[in-house]
PDB file of C-alpha atoms in Angstrom:
ATOM      1  CA  MET A 948     -14.092  13.130   5.225  1.00 90.00           C
ATOM      2  CA  ILE A 949     -12.548  11.183   2.862  1.00 95.00           C
ATOM      3  CA  GLU A 950     -15.791  10.583   0.936  1.00 90.00           C
ATOM      4  CA  GLU A 951     -16.147  13.839   0.826  1.00 94.00           C
ATOM      5  CA  LYS A 952     -12.856  14.250  -0.592  1.00 95.00           C
ATOM      6  CA  LEU A 953     -13.184  12.292  -3.466  1.00 96.00           C
ATOM      7  CA  ALA A 954     -16.687  13.492  -4.293  1.00 95.00           C
ATOM      8  CA  SER A 955     -15.218  17.269  -4.842  1.00 96.00           C
ATOM      9  CA  LEU A 956     -12.509  15.548  -7.283  1.00 96.00           C
ATOM     10  CA  GLY A 957     -15.039  13.860  -8.646  1.00 97.00           C
ATOM     11  CA  ILE A 958     -14.367  11.007  -8.082  1.00 97.00           C
ATOM     12  CA  ILE A 959     -17.187   8.275  -7.529  1.00 95.00           C
ATOM     13  CA  LEU A 960     -15.497   4.917  -6.721  1.00 97.00           C
ATOM     14  CA  PRO A 961     -16.921   2.124  -8.404  1.00 96.00           C
ATOM     15  CA  ILE A 962     -18.031  -1.807  -7.629  1.00 95.00           C
ATOM     16  CA  PRO A 963     -15.439  -3.356  -6.530  1.00 94.00           C
ATOM     17  CA  PRO A 964     -13.819  -5.692  -9.449  1.00 86.00           C
ATOM     18  CA  GLU A 965     -14.563  -9.538  -8.609  1.00 86.00           C
ATOM     19  CA  PRO A 966     -10.853 -11.353  -8.171  1.00 89.00           C
ATOM     20  CA  ALA A 967      -9.404 -12.567 -11.622  1.00 82.00           C
ATOM     21  CA  GLY A 968      -8.323 -15.657 -10.023  1.00 88.00           C
ATOM     22  CA  SER A 969      -8.231 -17.460  -6.709  1.00 95.00           C
ATOM     23  CA  TYR A 970      -7.288 -15.059  -4.284  1.00 96.00           C
ATOM     24  CA  LEU A 971      -9.059 -12.445  -1.746  1.00 97.00           C
ATOM     25  CA  PRO A 972      -9.263  -8.689  -2.824  1.00 97.00           C
ATOM     26  CA  VAL A 973      -8.604  -7.460   0.916  1.00 98.00           C
ATOM     27  CA  ILE A 974      -6.938  -9.193   3.918  1.00 98.00           C
ATOM     28  CA  LEU A 975      -6.656  -7.282   7.055  1.00 98.00           C
ATOM     29  CA  SER A 976      -3.990  -8.189   9.311  1.00 98.00           C
ATOM     30  CA  GLY A 977      -4.103  -6.605  12.782  1.00 97.00           C
ATOM     31  CA  ASN A 978      -4.393  -2.644  11.644  1.00 98.00           C
ATOM     32  CA  LEU A 979      -2.935  -3.322   8.264  1.00 98.00           C
ATOM     33  CA  ALA A 980      -5.322  -4.015   5.401  1.00 98.00           C
ATOM     34  CA  PHE A 981      -3.439  -5.908   2.306  1.00 98.00           C
ATOM     35  CA  VAL A 982      -4.662  -5.021  -1.234  1.00 98.00           C
ATOM     36  CA  ALA A 983      -4.625  -7.478  -3.884  1.00 98.00           C
ATOM     37  CA  GLY A 984      -3.078  -6.098  -6.951  1.00 97.00           C
ATOM     38  CA  GLN A 985      -5.553  -4.164  -8.577  1.00 97.00           C
ATOM     39  CA  ILE A 986      -5.763  -3.534 -13.086  1.00 97.00           C
ATOM     40  CA  PRO A 987      -7.404  -0.407 -14.792  1.00 97.00           C
ATOM     41  CA  LEU A 988     -10.547  -2.301 -14.704  1.00 96.00           C
ATOM     42  CA  GLU A 989     -13.728   0.459 -15.455  1.00 95.00           C
ATOM     43  CA  GLY A 990     -16.674  -2.033 -15.248  1.00 91.00           C
ATOM     44  CA  LYS A 991     -15.569  -5.289 -16.687  1.00 90.00           C
ATOM     45  CA  GLN A 992     -13.270  -4.413 -19.337  1.00 95.00           C
ATOM     46  CA  VAL A 993      -9.669  -3.333 -18.758  1.00 97.00           C
ATOM     47  CA  LYS A 994      -9.380   0.308 -19.968  1.00 97.00           C
ATOM     48  CA  PHE A 995      -5.713   0.547 -20.320  1.00 98.00           C
ATOM     49  CA  ARG A 996      -4.049  -2.449 -21.857  1.00 98.00           C
ATOM     50  CA  GLY A 997      -0.425  -3.231 -23.252  1.00 98.00           C
ATOM     51  CA  LYS A 998       2.839  -1.893 -23.223  1.00 98.00           C
ATOM     52  CA  VAL A 999       2.727   1.524 -21.835  1.00 96.00           C
ATOM     53  CA  ASP A1000       2.717   4.157 -24.456  1.00 89.00           C
ATOM     54  CA  SER A1001       2.934   7.268 -23.082  1.00 94.00           C
ATOM     55  CA  ILE A1002       3.695   8.368 -19.813  1.00 97.00           C
ATOM     56  CA  ALA A1003       0.163  10.222 -19.358  1.00 97.00           C
ATOM     57  CA  ALA A1004      -1.852   7.397 -20.565  1.00 97.00           C
ATOM     58  CA  GLY A1005       0.346   5.344 -17.909  1.00 98.00           C
ATOM     59  CA  GLN A1006      -0.611   7.670 -14.992  1.00 98.00           C
ATOM     60  CA  GLU A1007      -4.327   7.736 -15.952  1.00 98.00           C
ATOM     61  CA  ALA A1008      -3.942   4.244 -15.769  1.00 98.00           C
ATOM     62  CA  ALA A1009      -2.166   3.887 -11.808  1.00 98.00           C
ATOM     63  CA  ARG A1010      -5.031   6.119 -11.003  1.00 98.00           C
ATOM     64  CA  LEU A1011      -7.398   3.417 -12.242  1.00 98.00           C
ATOM     65  CA  CYS A1012      -5.990   1.162 -10.457  1.00 98.00           C
ATOM     66  CA  THR A1013      -5.487   3.031  -7.249  1.00 98.00           C
ATOM     67  CA  ILE A1014      -9.807   3.919  -7.676  1.00 98.00           C
ATOM     68  CA  ASN A1015     -10.275   0.455  -7.638  1.00 97.00           C
ATOM     69  CA  ALA A1016      -7.844  -0.264  -4.835  1.00 98.00           C
ATOM     70  CA  LEU A1017      -9.979   2.275  -2.925  1.00 98.00           C
ATOM     71  CA  ALA A1018     -13.242   0.677  -3.969  1.00 98.00           C
ATOM     72  CA  GLN A1019     -11.801  -3.190  -2.467  1.00 98.00           C
ATOM     73  CA  LEU A1020     -10.898  -1.006   0.900  1.00 98.00           C
ATOM     74  CA  LYS A1021     -14.384   0.454   1.862  1.00 98.00           C
ATOM     75  CA  SER A1022     -16.118  -2.208   0.913  1.00 97.00           C
ATOM     76  CA  SER A1023     -14.009  -4.591   3.209  1.00 97.00           C
ATOM     77  CA  LEU A1024     -13.454  -1.703   5.672  1.00 97.00           C
ATOM     78  CA  GLY A1025     -16.901   0.158   5.538  1.00 97.00           C
ATOM     79  CA  SER A1026     -15.434   3.506   5.606  1.00 97.00           C
ATOM     80  CA  LEU A1027     -12.535   4.865   4.205  1.00 97.00           C
ATOM     81  CA  ASN A1028     -12.398   6.869   7.069  1.00 97.00           C
ATOM     82  CA  ARG A1029     -11.063   3.710   8.676  1.00 97.00           C
ATOM     83  CA  ILE A1030      -7.616   4.554   6.909  1.00 98.00           C
ATOM     84  CA  LYS A1031      -5.081   6.495   9.311  1.00 98.00           C
ATOM     85  CA  ARG A1032      -2.144   6.095   6.593  1.00 98.00           C
ATOM     86  CA  VAL A1033      -1.400   4.604   3.467  1.00 98.00           C
ATOM     87  CA  ILE A1034       1.858   2.825   3.961  1.00 98.00           C
ATOM     88  CA  LYS A1035       3.583   1.169   0.751  1.00 98.00           C
ATOM     89  CA  VAL A1036       2.509   1.188  -2.796  1.00 98.00           C
ATOM     90  CA  THR A1037       3.801  -1.469  -5.415  1.00 98.00           C
ATOM     91  CA  GLY A1038       3.592  -0.855  -9.109  1.00 98.00           C
ATOM     92  CA  PHE A1039       3.984  -2.804 -12.286  1.00 98.00           C
ATOM     93  CA  VAL A1040       4.458  -1.002 -15.375  1.00 98.00           C
ATOM     94  CA  ASN A1041       4.170  -3.531 -18.723  1.00 98.00           C
ATOM     95  CA  SER A1042       6.747  -1.845 -20.683  1.00 97.00           C
ATOM     96  CA  ASP A1043       9.270  -2.763 -23.048  1.00 95.00           C
ATOM     97  CA  PRO A1044      12.744  -3.415 -21.976  1.00 94.00           C
ATOM     98  CA  SER A1045      14.188   0.197 -23.025  1.00 94.00           C
ATOM     99  CA  PHE A1046      11.501   1.666 -21.274  1.00 96.00           C
ATOM    100  CA  THR A1047      12.909   4.039 -17.826  1.00 96.00           C
ATOM    101  CA  ASP A1048      10.281   6.315 -16.485  1.00 97.00           C
ATOM    102  CA  HIS A1049       8.097   3.361 -14.342  1.00 97.00           C
ATOM    103  CA  ALA A1050       8.018   5.752 -11.479  1.00 98.00           C
ATOM    104  CA  ARG A1051       6.846   8.485 -13.263  1.00 98.00           C
ATOM    105  CA  VAL A1052       4.118   6.159 -14.353  1.00 98.00           C
ATOM    106  CA  ILE A1053       3.517   5.425 -10.972  1.00 98.00           C
ATOM    107  CA  ASN A1054       3.239   8.774  -9.918  1.00 98.00           C
ATOM    108  CA  GLY A1055      -0.119   8.788 -11.019  1.00 98.00           C
ATOM    109  CA  ALA A1056      -0.993   6.545  -8.083  1.00 98.00           C
ATOM    110  CA  SER A1057       1.234   7.867  -5.894  1.00 98.00           C
ATOM    111  CA  ASP A1058       0.135  11.844  -6.145  1.00 98.00           C
ATOM    112  CA  LEU A1059      -3.848  10.646  -6.449  1.00 98.00           C
ATOM    113  CA  LEU A1060      -3.178   9.135  -3.044  1.00 98.00           C
ATOM    114  CA  VAL A1061      -1.378  12.575  -1.324  1.00 98.00           C
ATOM    115  CA  THR A1062      -4.282  14.745  -2.887  1.00 98.00           C
ATOM    116  CA  ILE A1063      -6.783  12.594  -1.002  1.00 98.00           C
ATOM    117  CA  PHE A1064      -5.439  11.616   2.074  1.00 98.00           C
ATOM    118  CA  GLY A1065      -3.072  14.912   2.601  1.00 97.00           C
ATOM    119  CA  GLU A1066       0.224  13.763   4.683  1.00 98.00           C
ATOM    120  CA  LYS A1067      -1.124  10.473   5.583  1.00 98.00           C
ATOM    121  CA  GLY A1068      -1.011   9.194   2.115  1.00 98.00           C
ATOM    122  CA  LYS A1069       2.756  10.153   1.597  1.00 98.00           C
ATOM    123  CA  HIS A1070       4.200   6.187   1.360  1.00 98.00           C
ATOM    124  CA  ALA A1071       7.103   4.160   0.865  1.00 98.00           C
ATOM    125  CA  ARG A1072       7.143   2.910  -3.079  1.00 98.00           C
ATOM    126  CA  ALA A1073       8.515  -0.014  -5.327  1.00 98.00           C
ATOM    127  CA  VAL A1074       8.051   0.230  -9.079  1.00 98.00           C
ATOM    128  CA  VAL A1075       8.618  -2.834 -11.117  1.00 97.00           C
ATOM    129  CA  GLY A1076       8.809  -2.977 -15.116  1.00 97.00           C
ATOM    130  CA  VAL A1077       7.581  -6.196 -16.604  1.00 98.00           C
ATOM    131  CA  SER A1078       7.087  -7.764 -19.658  1.00 97.00           C
ATOM    132  CA  SER A1079       2.951  -9.095 -19.145  1.00 97.00           C
ATOM    133  CA  LEU A1080       0.670  -8.151 -16.731  1.00 98.00           C
ATOM    134  CA  PRO A1081      -2.597 -10.183 -15.926  1.00 95.00           C
ATOM    135  CA  LEU A1082      -5.762  -9.515 -19.067  1.00 96.00           C
ATOM    136  CA  ASP A1083      -2.879  -7.541 -21.199  1.00 97.00           C
ATOM    137  CA  SER A1084      -3.413  -4.658 -18.369  1.00 98.00           C
ATOM    138  CA  THR A1085      -0.726  -1.710 -18.853  1.00 98.00           C
ATOM    139  CA  VAL A1086      -0.395  -0.965 -14.819  1.00 98.00           C
ATOM    140  CA  GLU A1087      -1.109  -3.225 -11.793  1.00 98.00           C
ATOM    141  CA  ILE A1088      -0.928  -1.771  -8.265  1.00 98.00           C
ATOM    142  CA  GLU A1089      -1.429  -3.044  -4.853  1.00 98.00           C
ATOM    143  CA  PHE A1090      -1.231  -1.196  -1.666  1.00 97.00           C
ATOM    144  CA  ILE A1091      -0.792  -1.478   2.216  1.00 98.00           C
ATOM    145  CA  VAL A1092      -2.442   0.629   4.637  1.00 98.00           C
ATOM    146  CA  GLU A1093      -2.603   1.277   8.522  1.00 98.00           C
ATOM    147  CA  VAL A1094      -6.425   1.201   9.909  1.00 98.00           C
TER     148      VAL A1094
END
């Protein structure tokens, strides 16, 4: 069902990116899956780098992070249909101190999750502005989902 929804949106999940450090991309604990922070990788390249320079580009970066997180979940769970609900999204936005539209940037992730999962995609959320991110990424996003 979820995979058909992705296909209808023209989304093809990539091969999950390899961890950039000493951690696991997904940890299952009880009925929760914790997805490590995902950056906007396309293949092995960071597609969106540096400080957020526009809301639209930031939202596209957040969307790509979400697609990578879903790829990690599919790899770990075998099927995205095992996801009962998206519990929490935490977004980090690489921005100048004067930037204040962090929430609008991470809406790129939140809106995609609701489009894919419907009511089960609505989640709690935290958004933080930061001075830098790994590999000079514009956005990084982590997830907690119920399985």
